[in-house]
Amino acid sequence: MEVMCMVSCGRYTRPHFNLLLLIILQFGLHTVDGVWPLPQTFTSSAERYPLSPQALYFVYGSQSAAQQGCSVLDAAFKRYFSLIFPDYTSGNGVLRFSEGKPFIIEVSVDRDDCEGYPNEDSSERYNLSVCAGQASLNAQTVWGALRGLETFSQLVYEDDFGTYFVNKTEIDDFPWFQFRGILLDTSRHYLPVKAILKTLDAMAYSKFNVFHWHIVDDPSFPYQSSTYPDLSSKGAFHPMTHIYTQSDVRRVISHARLWGIRVLPEFDSPGHTLSWGKGQSDLLTPCYSGSTPSGTFGPVNPVLPSTYKFMGRLFKEVSSVFPDSYIHLGGDEVNFACWKSNPDVRAFMQKMGFGADFTKLEAFYMENIMNITLALNKTSIVWQDVFDYHEQRSSLSVVEVWRDGCYLCEVRRVTKAGLRVILASPWYLDKPGPTHNWARYYTVWPLAFKGQKRTCVLWLVEVVLSAVVFVSIGKAWFPIKYPPETMCPHMRTSHFAFTTPFTSLC
C-alpha cells in the first residue's frame, strides 16, 4: 500500500527508478484478454492509458436517449467506479492518488428504458471503443450499456506500482442467447436476502441476465403470500425468520433490475407441493390404503374446482408481484401412486375418459394452470415432463430439459415441435461426482443435434443450485463462471443461461 502511495505521489525521483520504468515500458507491456465472456469481436493493443480515480468521469453522450437521472445508469456509474478503483477512498481517505489526465467514459443509448425492466426482447448489444483520454460506449438499450460497463471494468488493471491502466481496445459484443440465468432453490435451503443479492452481483460480473427463483418446494414455502398468509406461516421452516416478505421480494427485483437481471419465479405443481398443504386445506390429494384414508397426502388434487380457484388467486398475486412476463409452472416428477389410490380421483378419470392413464390427468391439470397464467398475460415455462406426456403441445411455449440420458435428443424433439427449449441437464451442480470434477461442465455441446437449429431460439443456459447446501457463494461460482465459454456454437463466446445448473433455451 505504501508503494502505491509513493508512486502516485511522485516521491520516487531517483534516476535508477526512471531506468527501471523504461525497462518496464519496453519489456513489460500488458494487454488484457481476460474479458468474460469473450466478446464477439475484441481487438486490443499494447498502447495503454493511465487512469486515476480523481480524474475519471462517466458522462452521457449528447445524443443519448438517456441522460442524467436515468436510475439504471446513474447507479451503474457509481457502482462501477468502486469496482474499477476498489481501494479508492474519497474525502480525507487514507489512500492518495495523483489526479493525472482526465479520462472520460461517454455512454450513449438509443432508447430511454431507464425506468422499465429487462425482458426477453431487450437488446444487450454494445460497442466499446477505448482510446487516449476517453472510452465511447454505445448501446441500443441501458441493458446493453450495463454489459459494456462490465466489460470496461474488466479491461482495467493495476500494475505492480499501484497505477491503473486500460489498453487501447475496440469491442463489438452481443449475447448468443437471450436467456442466461441461474436457478437458486430457496425452499430446500433457505437463503437470506443478503445472500441472494450477492448472487445477483456475481451474476452480473459474468453477464448472466435471468435469476430463476425456485422459491417454494416440498420442504418449505418461504414466499409470504398476502392472499394466503398461512402458506408461509405454516409451510415455511420458520414463520418469522425463514420467509420472504413482499418487501424482500421487491428488494430482490429492484436490485436485479439495476444489474439488468430478470427475476423468473417458479411455483412448481402439482408435485413438489407438500409444504403448500400445511397452510391450505383440501389442496393436496388424500392418499388411501385400500378403502381407508392413510393420513398422508400426495400431489395437488386435480379433480376439485376449489383447486383451480385457489391457483387462480395465487397466480394473480404472483403475477402482480413479479413483473417479468414469464412464470415457471414446474410440472415435473409427479408421483401417481396417491392419485391411483384415491377413489374420487379414479372416478374423475373414468368420467373424463382418461382410463388408467394418469399422464392424461396431469396434462388436464397443467392445461388448466397454463390457461390461468395465460389469462394473466404470462407466458409459462414447464419442465420437460409436461412436454413428454402432453398431447396438446400447441399450448406449450417454453420447455426446460433437465433429465439425464440423451438430453440433446429431447432438445431436438422439443425444437422440432416448434417450441423454445431451456437445456439444464448437463449443469446441475448438486450431482454427485469426484471433488472439483468440473470438467464435465466444459465438454457440453448444446447445439450438437440434428435438426433446424435456426428455427429455434436457444434461449437459456441456467446453472441449477437446487439441493446444494450453500456454505459459500464463492465456492459455487467457480464452476458457474466458466462453462459458458465452451458451450457457444462458435466456441469463442458463449452467453448462456443456466437453470439446472446451466440451461440453454432453444
Short mmCIF file of C-alpha atoms in Angstrom, two decimals:
data_model
loop_
_atom_site.label_atom_id
_atom_site.label_comp_id
_atom_site.label_asym_id
_atom_site.label_seq_id
_atom_site.Cartn_x
_atom_site.Cartn_y
_atom_site.Cartn_z
CA MET A 1 0.00 0.00 0.00
CA GLU A 2 2.89 2.33 0.83
CA VAL A 3 4.46 1.59 -2.55
CA MET A 4 1.24 2.69 -4.25
CA CYS A 5 1.22 5.93 -2.34
CA MET A 6 4.86 6.69 -3.04
CA VAL A 7 4.48 6.18 -6.76
CA SER A 8 1.22 8.07 -7.09
CA CYS A 9 2.51 10.95 -5.03
CA GLY A 10 5.66 11.27 -7.10
CA ARG A 11 8.10 10.52 -4.30
CA TYR A 12 10.31 8.28 -6.48
CA THR A 13 12.62 10.72 -8.28
CA ARG A 14 15.93 8.85 -8.42
CA PRO A 15 17.45 8.19 -11.88
CA HIS A 16 17.54 4.47 -11.13
CA PHE A 17 13.77 4.46 -10.88
CA ASN A 18 13.50 6.18 -14.25
CA LEU A 19 15.66 3.47 -15.77
CA LEU A 20 13.50 0.80 -14.14
CA LEU A 21 10.39 2.46 -15.53
CA LEU A 22 11.92 2.48 -19.03
CA ILE A 23 12.67 -1.25 -18.76
CA ILE A 24 9.09 -1.93 -17.69
CA LEU A 25 7.70 0.06 -20.58
CA GLN A 26 9.94 -1.73 -23.06
CA PHE A 27 9.57 -5.30 -21.88
CA GLY A 28 6.55 -5.38 -19.60
CA LEU A 29 3.83 -4.23 -21.93
CA HIS A 30 0.48 -5.50 -20.81
CA THR A 31 -2.67 -6.36 -22.70
CA VAL A 32 -5.92 -7.61 -21.27
CA ASP A 33 -7.53 -10.68 -22.80
CA GLY A 34 -9.49 -11.90 -19.79
CA VAL A 35 -12.83 -10.27 -20.56
CA TRP A 36 -15.63 -12.61 -19.57
CA PRO A 37 -17.38 -13.91 -21.58
CA LEU A 38 -15.07 -13.33 -24.52
CA PRO A 39 -16.72 -10.68 -26.74
CA GLN A 40 -17.81 -11.37 -30.29
CA THR A 41 -15.02 -9.16 -31.66
CA PHE A 42 -12.18 -7.98 -29.48
CA THR A 43 -9.13 -6.01 -30.63
CA SER A 44 -6.62 -4.72 -28.13
CA SER A 45 -3.15 -3.22 -28.47
CA ALA A 46 -0.24 -2.69 -26.09
CA GLU A 47 -0.88 1.05 -26.10
CA ARG A 48 -2.22 1.88 -22.69
CA TYR A 49 -3.53 4.86 -20.77
CA PRO A 50 -3.27 5.57 -17.03
CA LEU A 51 -6.47 6.01 -15.03
CA SER A 52 -6.92 7.99 -11.85
CA PRO A 53 -9.99 7.86 -9.61
CA GLN A 54 -9.80 11.62 -9.23
CA ALA A 55 -9.83 12.16 -12.97
CA LEU A 56 -12.20 9.51 -14.32
CA TYR A 57 -15.67 10.66 -15.31
CA PHE A 58 -18.82 8.93 -16.55
CA VAL A 59 -20.89 11.13 -18.84
CA TYR A 60 -23.90 10.75 -21.09
CA GLY A 61 -23.42 11.33 -24.80
CA SER A 62 -25.10 14.45 -26.13
CA GLN A 63 -27.26 12.34 -28.47
CA SER A 64 -28.07 9.66 -25.89
CA ALA A 65 -31.76 8.96 -25.30
CA ALA A 66 -30.95 8.50 -21.61
CA GLN A 67 -29.49 11.39 -19.66
CA GLN A 68 -28.69 12.24 -16.06
CA GLY A 69 -31.50 11.00 -13.85
CA CYS A 70 -31.59 7.57 -15.51
CA SER A 71 -31.87 5.34 -12.45
CA VAL A 72 -30.19 2.31 -14.06
CA LEU A 73 -27.15 4.10 -15.47
CA ASP A 74 -26.71 6.62 -12.65
CA ALA A 75 -26.50 3.74 -10.20
CA ALA A 76 -24.20 1.80 -12.55
CA PHE A 77 -21.75 4.71 -12.82
CA LYS A 78 -21.33 4.82 -9.04
CA ARG A 79 -21.12 1.05 -8.77
CA TYR A 80 -18.51 0.60 -11.48
CA PHE A 81 -16.39 3.45 -10.21
CA SER A 82 -16.00 1.47 -6.97
CA LEU A 83 -15.33 -1.75 -8.88
CA ILE A 84 -12.68 -0.13 -11.05
CA PHE A 85 -10.96 1.53 -8.09
CA PRO A 86 -11.63 -0.82 -5.16
CA ASP A 87 -9.01 0.82 -2.93
CA TYR A 88 -10.04 4.40 -3.50
CA THR A 89 -11.36 6.40 -0.56
CA SER A 90 -12.79 9.84 -1.21
CA GLY A 91 -12.65 12.85 1.08
CA ASN A 92 -9.97 12.58 3.74
CA GLY A 93 -9.37 8.93 2.95
CA VAL A 94 -6.18 7.09 3.70
CA LEU A 95 -5.17 6.45 0.11
CA ARG A 96 -3.83 9.22 -2.08
CA PHE A 97 -3.81 9.36 -5.85
CA SER A 98 -2.45 11.92 -8.25
CA GLU A 99 -5.16 13.46 -10.38
CA GLY A 100 -3.49 12.68 -13.70
CA LYS A 101 -5.06 13.41 -17.06
CA PRO A 102 -8.85 13.28 -17.30
CA PHE A 103 -10.37 10.11 -18.72
CA ILE A 104 -13.98 10.29 -19.84
CA ILE A 105 -16.31 7.32 -20.35
CA GLU A 106 -19.11 8.55 -22.61
CA VAL A 107 -22.22 6.37 -22.64
CA SER A 108 -24.94 6.65 -25.27
CA VAL A 109 -28.09 4.57 -25.69
CA ASP A 110 -30.70 4.64 -28.45
CA ARG A 111 -33.72 4.07 -26.21
CA ASP A 112 -34.69 5.53 -22.87
CA ASP A 113 -35.78 2.41 -21.00
CA CYS A 114 -34.37 3.64 -17.70
CA GLU A 115 -37.47 3.07 -15.61
CA GLY A 116 -38.51 -0.25 -17.14
CA TYR A 117 -37.47 -3.83 -16.57
CA PRO A 118 -35.33 -6.01 -18.82
CA ASN A 119 -37.36 -8.52 -20.80
CA GLU A 120 -36.88 -11.36 -23.27
CA ASP A 121 -36.59 -8.94 -26.19
CA SER A 122 -34.15 -6.50 -24.59
CA SER A 123 -31.09 -5.89 -26.72
CA GLU A 124 -27.80 -6.27 -24.87
CA ARG A 125 -25.59 -5.40 -27.79
CA TYR A 126 -22.93 -2.76 -27.25
CA ASN A 127 -19.86 -1.27 -28.86
CA LEU A 128 -16.93 -0.16 -26.73
CA SER A 129 -14.04 1.90 -28.08
CA VAL A 130 -11.15 2.86 -25.81
CA CYS A 131 -8.53 5.37 -26.92
CA ALA A 132 -6.40 8.12 -25.41
CA GLY A 133 -8.34 10.04 -22.78
CA GLN A 134 -11.73 8.51 -23.41
CA ALA A 135 -13.92 5.47 -23.90
CA SER A 136 -17.07 5.54 -26.02
CA LEU A 137 -19.78 3.06 -25.11
CA ASN A 138 -22.77 2.82 -27.44
CA ALA A 139 -25.75 0.52 -26.97
CA GLN A 140 -29.35 0.23 -28.08
CA THR A 141 -30.62 -0.06 -24.51
CA VAL A 142 -29.47 0.65 -20.98
CA TRP A 143 -29.17 -3.13 -20.52
CA GLY A 144 -26.59 -3.29 -23.28
CA ALA A 145 -24.81 -0.34 -21.69
CA LEU A 146 -24.61 -2.29 -18.42
CA ARG A 147 -22.87 -5.17 -20.21
CA GLY A 148 -20.45 -2.69 -21.78
CA LEU A 149 -19.66 -1.11 -18.41
CA GLU A 150 -18.94 -4.56 -17.02
CA THR A 151 -16.57 -5.21 -19.91
CA PHE A 152 -14.78 -1.89 -19.37
CA SER A 153 -14.30 -2.68 -15.68
CA GLN A 154 -12.65 -5.98 -16.67
CA LEU A 155 -10.28 -4.18 -19.04
CA VAL A 156 -8.82 -2.08 -16.24
CA TYR A 157 -5.79 -3.49 -14.46
CA GLU A 158 -3.33 -2.37 -11.83
CA ASP A 159 0.44 -2.61 -12.23
CA ASP A 160 2.93 -3.55 -9.53
CA PHE A 161 3.24 0.09 -8.50
CA GLY A 162 -0.44 0.71 -7.90
CA THR A 163 -1.19 2.58 -11.11
CA TYR A 164 -4.37 1.68 -13.00
CA PHE A 165 -4.32 1.30 -16.77
CA VAL A 166 -6.59 0.48 -19.65
CA ASN A 167 -5.35 -0.52 -23.10
CA LYS A 168 -6.48 0.77 -26.46
CA THR A 169 -9.39 -1.51 -27.29
CA GLU A 170 -12.22 -1.99 -29.76
CA ILE A 171 -15.08 -4.34 -28.86
CA ASP A 172 -18.38 -5.21 -30.52
CA ASP A 173 -20.40 -7.64 -28.49
CA PHE A 174 -23.82 -9.23 -28.16
CA PRO A 175 -25.09 -12.39 -26.46
CA TRP A 176 -25.71 -15.56 -28.44
CA PHE A 177 -28.63 -16.39 -26.19
CA GLN A 178 -31.36 -14.17 -24.83
CA PHE A 179 -31.73 -16.03 -21.56
CA ARG A 180 -28.65 -16.60 -19.41
CA GLY A 181 -29.53 -17.44 -15.87
CA ILE A 182 -29.01 -19.04 -12.51
CA LEU A 183 -31.56 -21.22 -10.74
CA LEU A 184 -31.49 -20.86 -6.97
CA ASP A 185 -33.54 -23.18 -4.77
CA THR A 186 -34.58 -21.37 -1.59
CA SER A 187 -37.05 -24.00 -0.41
CA ARG A 188 -34.66 -26.83 0.38
CA HIS A 189 -32.12 -24.41 1.81
CA TYR A 190 -33.40 -21.03 2.87
CA LEU A 191 -31.04 -18.23 1.90
CA PRO A 192 -31.06 -14.77 3.49
CA VAL A 193 -31.91 -11.91 1.16
CA LYS A 194 -28.36 -10.61 1.52
CA ALA A 195 -27.01 -13.88 0.04
CA ILE A 196 -29.44 -13.60 -2.88
CA LEU A 197 -28.31 -10.03 -3.56
CA LYS A 198 -24.68 -11.17 -3.57
CA THR A 199 -25.64 -13.85 -6.06
CA LEU A 200 -27.18 -11.21 -8.31
CA ASP A 201 -23.97 -9.17 -8.10
CA ALA A 202 -21.93 -12.20 -9.10
CA MET A 203 -24.31 -12.98 -11.96
CA ALA A 204 -23.77 -9.52 -13.42
CA TYR A 205 -19.99 -9.96 -13.36
CA SER A 206 -20.41 -12.87 -15.79
CA LYS A 207 -23.25 -11.19 -17.70
CA PHE A 208 -26.00 -13.58 -16.63
CA ASN A 209 -29.36 -11.93 -17.06
CA VAL A 210 -32.04 -14.18 -15.50
CA PHE A 211 -32.47 -15.12 -11.86
CA HIS A 212 -34.65 -18.23 -11.84
CA TRP A 213 -36.07 -18.20 -8.32
CA HIS A 214 -37.18 -21.69 -7.34
CA ILE A 215 -38.77 -20.15 -4.32
CA VAL A 216 -41.02 -22.95 -2.97
CA ASP A 217 -40.99 -26.74 -2.98
CA ASP A 218 -41.81 -29.77 -0.81
CA PRO A 219 -39.57 -28.85 2.16
CA SER A 220 -40.79 -25.30 2.74
CA PHE A 221 -42.94 -22.44 1.46
CA PRO A 222 -40.96 -19.28 2.32
CA TYR A 223 -42.86 -16.92 -0.01
CA GLN A 224 -45.19 -14.82 2.15
CA SER A 225 -48.43 -14.52 0.24
CA SER A 226 -50.70 -11.60 1.06
CA THR A 227 -53.65 -13.58 -0.32
CA TYR A 228 -52.87 -16.81 1.54
CA PRO A 229 -50.64 -15.91 4.53
CA ASP A 230 -50.99 -19.40 6.06
CA LEU A 231 -48.89 -20.84 3.22
CA SER A 232 -45.73 -19.39 4.77
CA SER A 233 -46.84 -19.13 8.39
CA LYS A 234 -47.44 -22.89 8.42
CA GLY A 235 -45.31 -24.06 5.49
CA ALA A 236 -42.01 -22.22 6.00
CA PHE A 237 -39.15 -23.60 8.09
CA HIS A 238 -39.88 -20.72 10.47
CA PRO A 239 -42.79 -18.29 10.08
CA MET A 240 -40.72 -15.24 11.03
CA THR A 241 -37.04 -15.85 10.22
CA HIS A 242 -37.24 -18.11 7.15
CA ILE A 243 -39.67 -16.26 4.91
CA TYR A 244 -39.50 -13.77 2.07
CA THR A 245 -41.86 -10.89 2.71
CA GLN A 246 -43.37 -8.81 -0.06
CA SER A 247 -40.79 -6.18 0.82
CA ASP A 248 -37.98 -8.75 0.49
CA VAL A 249 -39.23 -9.80 -2.94
CA ARG A 250 -39.46 -6.19 -4.11
CA ARG A 251 -35.92 -5.60 -2.86
CA VAL A 252 -34.60 -8.57 -4.85
CA ILE A 253 -36.45 -7.48 -8.00
CA SER A 254 -35.27 -3.87 -7.64
CA HIS A 255 -31.66 -4.93 -7.10
CA ALA A 256 -31.83 -7.30 -10.07
CA ARG A 257 -33.24 -4.56 -12.32
CA LEU A 258 -30.31 -2.26 -11.63
CA TRP A 259 -27.99 -5.07 -12.77
CA GLY A 260 -30.10 -5.77 -15.87
CA ILE A 261 -31.32 -9.10 -14.48
CA ARG A 262 -34.82 -10.52 -14.85
CA VAL A 263 -36.42 -12.36 -11.93
CA LEU A 264 -38.27 -15.50 -13.04
CA PRO A 265 -40.38 -17.06 -10.25
CA GLU A 266 -41.14 -20.77 -10.16
CA PHE A 267 -44.15 -22.20 -8.35
CA ASP A 268 -43.89 -25.90 -9.16
CA SER A 269 -47.02 -28.06 -9.09
CA PRO A 270 -48.85 -30.44 -8.94
CA GLY A 271 -45.90 -32.31 -7.40
CA HIS A 272 -43.33 -30.76 -5.07
CA THR A 273 -46.16 -29.20 -3.05
CA LEU A 274 -46.13 -30.89 0.37
CA SER A 275 -45.34 -27.59 2.09
CA TRP A 276 -48.34 -25.98 0.37
CA GLY A 277 -50.75 -28.39 2.04
CA LYS A 278 -49.73 -27.30 5.54
CA GLY A 279 -51.31 -23.91 5.00
CA GLN A 280 -54.11 -24.73 2.57
CA SER A 281 -56.54 -27.48 3.50
CA ASP A 282 -58.08 -29.63 0.75
CA LEU A 283 -55.40 -28.60 -1.74
CA LEU A 284 -53.46 -31.87 -1.74
CA THR A 285 -54.85 -35.29 -2.65
CA PRO A 286 -55.64 -37.58 0.32
CA CYS A 287 -53.90 -40.92 -0.14
CA TYR A 288 -55.70 -44.20 0.59
CA SER A 289 -54.67 -47.56 1.89
CA GLY A 290 -57.32 -49.80 0.41
CA SER A 291 -60.65 -48.12 1.14
CA THR A 292 -59.36 -46.11 4.10
CA PRO A 293 -57.52 -42.76 4.06
CA SER A 294 -53.92 -43.33 5.12
CA GLY A 295 -53.50 -39.88 6.65
CA THR A 296 -50.86 -38.92 4.10
CA PHE A 297 -51.13 -36.63 1.13
CA GLY A 298 -49.87 -36.60 -2.44
CA PRO A 299 -49.78 -34.06 -5.26
CA VAL A 300 -52.27 -31.22 -5.69
CA ASN A 301 -55.80 -32.58 -6.07
CA PRO A 302 -56.64 -32.05 -9.77
CA VAL A 303 -60.31 -33.01 -9.57
CA LEU A 304 -61.66 -30.28 -7.28
CA PRO A 305 -62.92 -26.91 -8.61
CA SER A 306 -61.58 -25.32 -5.40
CA THR A 307 -58.05 -26.22 -6.54
CA TYR A 308 -58.27 -24.01 -9.61
CA LYS A 309 -59.95 -21.21 -7.70
CA PHE A 310 -57.04 -21.25 -5.26
CA MET A 311 -54.45 -21.37 -8.02
CA GLY A 312 -56.17 -18.55 -9.89
CA ARG A 313 -56.00 -16.24 -6.88
CA LEU A 314 -52.43 -17.21 -6.00
CA PHE A 315 -51.10 -16.69 -9.52
CA LYS A 316 -52.97 -13.41 -9.82
CA GLU A 317 -50.98 -12.21 -6.82
CA VAL A 318 -47.71 -13.67 -8.10
CA SER A 319 -48.26 -12.00 -11.47
CA SER A 320 -48.68 -8.63 -9.79
CA VAL A 321 -45.59 -9.06 -7.60
CA PHE A 322 -43.20 -10.33 -10.27
CA PRO A 323 -43.12 -8.03 -13.31
CA ASP A 324 -41.47 -10.46 -15.72
CA SER A 325 -43.76 -11.75 -18.48
CA TYR A 326 -42.69 -15.35 -17.87
CA ILE A 327 -43.51 -17.67 -14.99
CA HIS A 328 -42.23 -21.20 -14.39
CA LEU A 329 -45.02 -23.66 -13.58
CA GLY A 330 -42.90 -26.76 -12.96
CA GLY A 331 -44.82 -29.96 -13.68
CA ASP A 332 -42.01 -32.44 -13.01
CA GLU A 333 -41.70 -35.65 -11.00
CA VAL A 334 -45.36 -36.21 -10.21
CA ASN A 335 -45.84 -39.45 -8.26
CA PHE A 336 -49.11 -41.01 -9.39
CA ALA A 337 -49.36 -43.53 -6.53
CA CYS A 338 -51.56 -41.32 -4.36
CA TRP A 339 -53.83 -40.39 -7.25
CA LYS A 340 -54.20 -44.07 -8.10
CA SER A 341 -55.19 -44.88 -4.52
CA ASN A 342 -57.88 -42.20 -4.27
CA PRO A 343 -61.40 -43.35 -5.28
CA ASP A 344 -62.57 -39.82 -6.13
CA VAL A 345 -59.65 -39.33 -8.49
CA ARG A 346 -60.28 -42.70 -10.16
CA ALA A 347 -63.96 -41.82 -10.61
CA PHE A 348 -63.00 -38.49 -12.18
CA MET A 349 -60.62 -40.31 -14.51
CA GLN A 350 -63.43 -42.55 -15.77
CA LYS A 351 -65.78 -39.59 -16.17
CA MET A 352 -63.21 -37.72 -18.30
CA GLY A 353 -62.39 -40.80 -20.37
CA PHE A 354 -58.78 -40.93 -19.20
CA GLY A 355 -58.98 -44.64 -18.35
CA ALA A 356 -55.96 -45.58 -16.25
CA ASP A 357 -53.57 -43.13 -17.95
CA PHE A 358 -52.60 -40.72 -15.19
CA THR A 359 -50.39 -38.69 -17.52
CA LYS A 360 -53.63 -37.50 -19.08
CA LEU A 361 -54.83 -36.37 -15.67
CA GLU A 362 -51.65 -34.41 -15.12
CA ALA A 363 -51.94 -32.91 -18.61
CA PHE A 364 -55.50 -31.87 -17.73
CA TYR A 365 -54.24 -30.15 -14.58
CA MET A 366 -51.33 -28.40 -16.29
CA GLU A 367 -53.59 -27.23 -19.13
CA ASN A 368 -55.84 -25.52 -16.59
CA ILE A 369 -52.89 -23.89 -14.81
CA MET A 370 -51.38 -22.66 -18.08
CA ASN A 371 -54.76 -21.18 -19.03
CA ILE A 372 -54.83 -19.33 -15.71
CA THR A 373 -51.42 -17.77 -16.30
CA LEU A 374 -52.21 -17.05 -19.93
CA ALA A 375 -55.26 -15.05 -18.83
CA LEU A 376 -52.86 -13.04 -16.64
CA ASN A 377 -50.70 -12.26 -19.70
CA LYS A 378 -47.91 -14.52 -18.53
CA THR A 379 -46.03 -17.00 -20.72
CA SER A 380 -45.46 -20.31 -18.98
CA ILE A 381 -42.28 -22.36 -18.77
CA VAL A 382 -42.56 -26.04 -17.84
CA TRP A 383 -40.18 -28.90 -17.16
CA GLN A 384 -39.74 -31.49 -19.89
CA ASP A 385 -42.07 -33.97 -18.18
CA VAL A 386 -45.03 -31.87 -19.29
CA PHE A 387 -43.88 -31.93 -22.91
CA ASP A 388 -43.28 -35.67 -22.82
CA TYR A 389 -46.85 -36.59 -21.88
CA HIS A 390 -48.74 -33.58 -23.25
CA GLU A 391 -50.73 -34.37 -26.38
CA GLN A 392 -51.92 -30.76 -26.91
CA ARG A 393 -48.44 -29.31 -27.35
CA SER A 394 -49.75 -26.21 -29.07
CA SER A 395 -50.50 -24.77 -25.63
CA LEU A 396 -46.83 -25.07 -24.62
CA SER A 397 -44.30 -22.31 -25.19
CA VAL A 398 -41.01 -22.99 -23.40
CA VAL A 399 -39.76 -26.38 -22.21
CA GLU A 400 -36.88 -26.90 -19.82
CA VAL A 401 -34.89 -30.09 -20.41
CA TRP A 402 -33.42 -31.39 -17.17
CA ARG A 403 -33.30 -35.18 -17.20
CA ASP A 404 -30.19 -37.28 -17.79
CA GLY A 405 -29.76 -39.59 -20.75
CA CYS A 406 -29.79 -38.29 -24.29
CA TYR A 407 -30.81 -34.77 -23.38
CA LEU A 408 -29.91 -33.48 -26.84
CA CYS A 409 -32.39 -35.98 -28.27
CA GLU A 410 -35.03 -34.30 -26.11
CA VAL A 411 -33.85 -30.86 -27.22
CA ARG A 412 -34.29 -31.97 -30.82
CA ARG A 413 -37.81 -33.24 -30.15
CA VAL A 414 -38.82 -30.01 -28.46
CA THR A 415 -37.42 -27.77 -31.19
CA LYS A 416 -38.93 -30.00 -33.87
CA ALA A 417 -42.29 -29.31 -32.25
CA GLY A 418 -41.64 -25.60 -32.79
CA LEU A 419 -41.08 -24.80 -29.13
CA ARG A 420 -38.29 -22.99 -27.35
CA VAL A 421 -36.13 -25.02 -25.02
CA ILE A 422 -34.01 -24.48 -21.96
CA LEU A 423 -31.22 -27.02 -21.62
CA ALA A 424 -30.36 -27.70 -18.00
CA SER A 425 -29.43 -31.37 -17.92
CA PRO A 426 -25.62 -31.13 -18.09
CA TRP A 427 -25.22 -28.41 -15.49
CA TYR A 428 -26.70 -29.49 -12.19
CA LEU A 429 -24.11 -28.54 -9.60
CA ASP A 430 -25.62 -30.81 -6.96
CA LYS A 431 -25.00 -34.05 -8.84
CA PRO A 432 -22.59 -36.44 -7.12
CA GLY A 433 -19.12 -36.72 -8.56
CA PRO A 434 -15.44 -36.55 -7.66
CA THR A 435 -14.39 -33.45 -5.77
CA HIS A 436 -13.69 -30.49 -8.07
CA ASN A 437 -14.63 -32.54 -11.12
CA TRP A 438 -15.69 -29.53 -13.14
CA ALA A 439 -14.50 -30.93 -16.48
CA ARG A 440 -17.93 -32.36 -17.28
CA TYR A 441 -19.40 -28.87 -17.36
CA TYR A 442 -16.92 -27.82 -20.03
CA THR A 443 -17.46 -30.63 -22.51
CA VAL A 444 -21.08 -29.92 -23.42
CA TRP A 445 -22.09 -29.03 -26.99
CA PRO A 446 -25.73 -27.97 -26.61
CA LEU A 447 -26.23 -27.45 -30.34
CA ALA A 448 -24.76 -30.81 -31.35
CA PHE A 449 -28.05 -32.27 -32.50
CA LYS A 450 -29.61 -32.75 -35.90
CA GLY A 451 -32.46 -30.51 -36.88
CA GLN A 452 -33.40 -26.97 -37.75
CA LYS A 453 -31.46 -25.14 -35.06
CA ARG A 454 -32.06 -21.80 -36.70
CA THR A 455 -35.80 -22.18 -36.33
CA CYS A 456 -35.48 -22.22 -32.58
CA VAL A 457 -34.17 -19.75 -30.09
CA LEU A 458 -31.61 -21.31 -27.75
CA TRP A 459 -32.85 -19.03 -25.06
CA LEU A 460 -31.30 -20.05 -21.83
CA VAL A 461 -28.44 -21.74 -20.13
CA GLU A 462 -29.02 -21.99 -16.43
CA VAL A 463 -26.93 -23.09 -13.50
CA VAL A 464 -29.03 -25.03 -11.07
CA LEU A 465 -28.25 -24.76 -7.40
CA SER A 466 -31.09 -26.91 -6.13
CA ALA A 467 -30.12 -29.36 -3.42
CA VAL A 468 -26.74 -27.76 -2.91
CA VAL A 469 -26.01 -26.84 0.68
CA PHE A 470 -24.90 -23.25 0.29
CA VAL A 471 -21.88 -22.97 2.53
CA SER A 472 -20.16 -20.42 0.36
CA ILE A 473 -21.49 -18.36 -2.53
CA GLY A 474 -17.94 -18.01 -3.80
CA LYS A 475 -17.32 -21.75 -3.99
CA ALA A 476 -20.42 -22.21 -6.10
CA TRP A 477 -19.27 -19.54 -8.53
CA PHE A 478 -16.09 -21.36 -9.53
CA PRO A 479 -17.91 -23.91 -11.72
CA ILE A 480 -20.66 -21.47 -12.69
CA LYS A 481 -18.43 -18.82 -14.15
CA TYR A 482 -16.54 -20.68 -16.81
CA PRO A 483 -18.55 -23.38 -18.67
CA PRO A 484 -20.36 -20.87 -20.91
CA GLU A 485 -17.14 -20.07 -22.71
CA THR A 486 -17.02 -23.64 -24.01
CA MET A 487 -20.66 -24.02 -24.96
CA CYS A 488 -21.17 -21.43 -27.63
CA PRO A 489 -21.75 -22.55 -31.21
CA HIS A 490 -18.53 -20.90 -32.29
CA MET A 491 -16.62 -21.82 -29.12
CA ARG A 492 -15.19 -18.33 -28.84
CA THR A 493 -18.02 -16.81 -26.87
CA SER A 494 -20.99 -18.22 -25.14
CA HIS A 495 -23.57 -16.12 -23.44
CA PHE A 496 -25.60 -18.91 -21.94
CA ALA A 497 -28.06 -19.02 -19.17
CA PHE A 498 -28.36 -21.72 -16.62
CA THR A 499 -31.39 -23.30 -14.92
CA THR A 500 -30.44 -26.63 -13.67
CA PRO A 501 -27.07 -25.58 -13.24
CA PHE A 502 -26.77 -24.47 -16.77
CA THR A 503 -29.62 -24.43 -19.23
CA SER A 504 -29.96 -23.27 -22.75
CA LEU A 505 -33.28 -22.33 -24.20
CA CYS A 506 -34.00 -23.14 -27.81
#
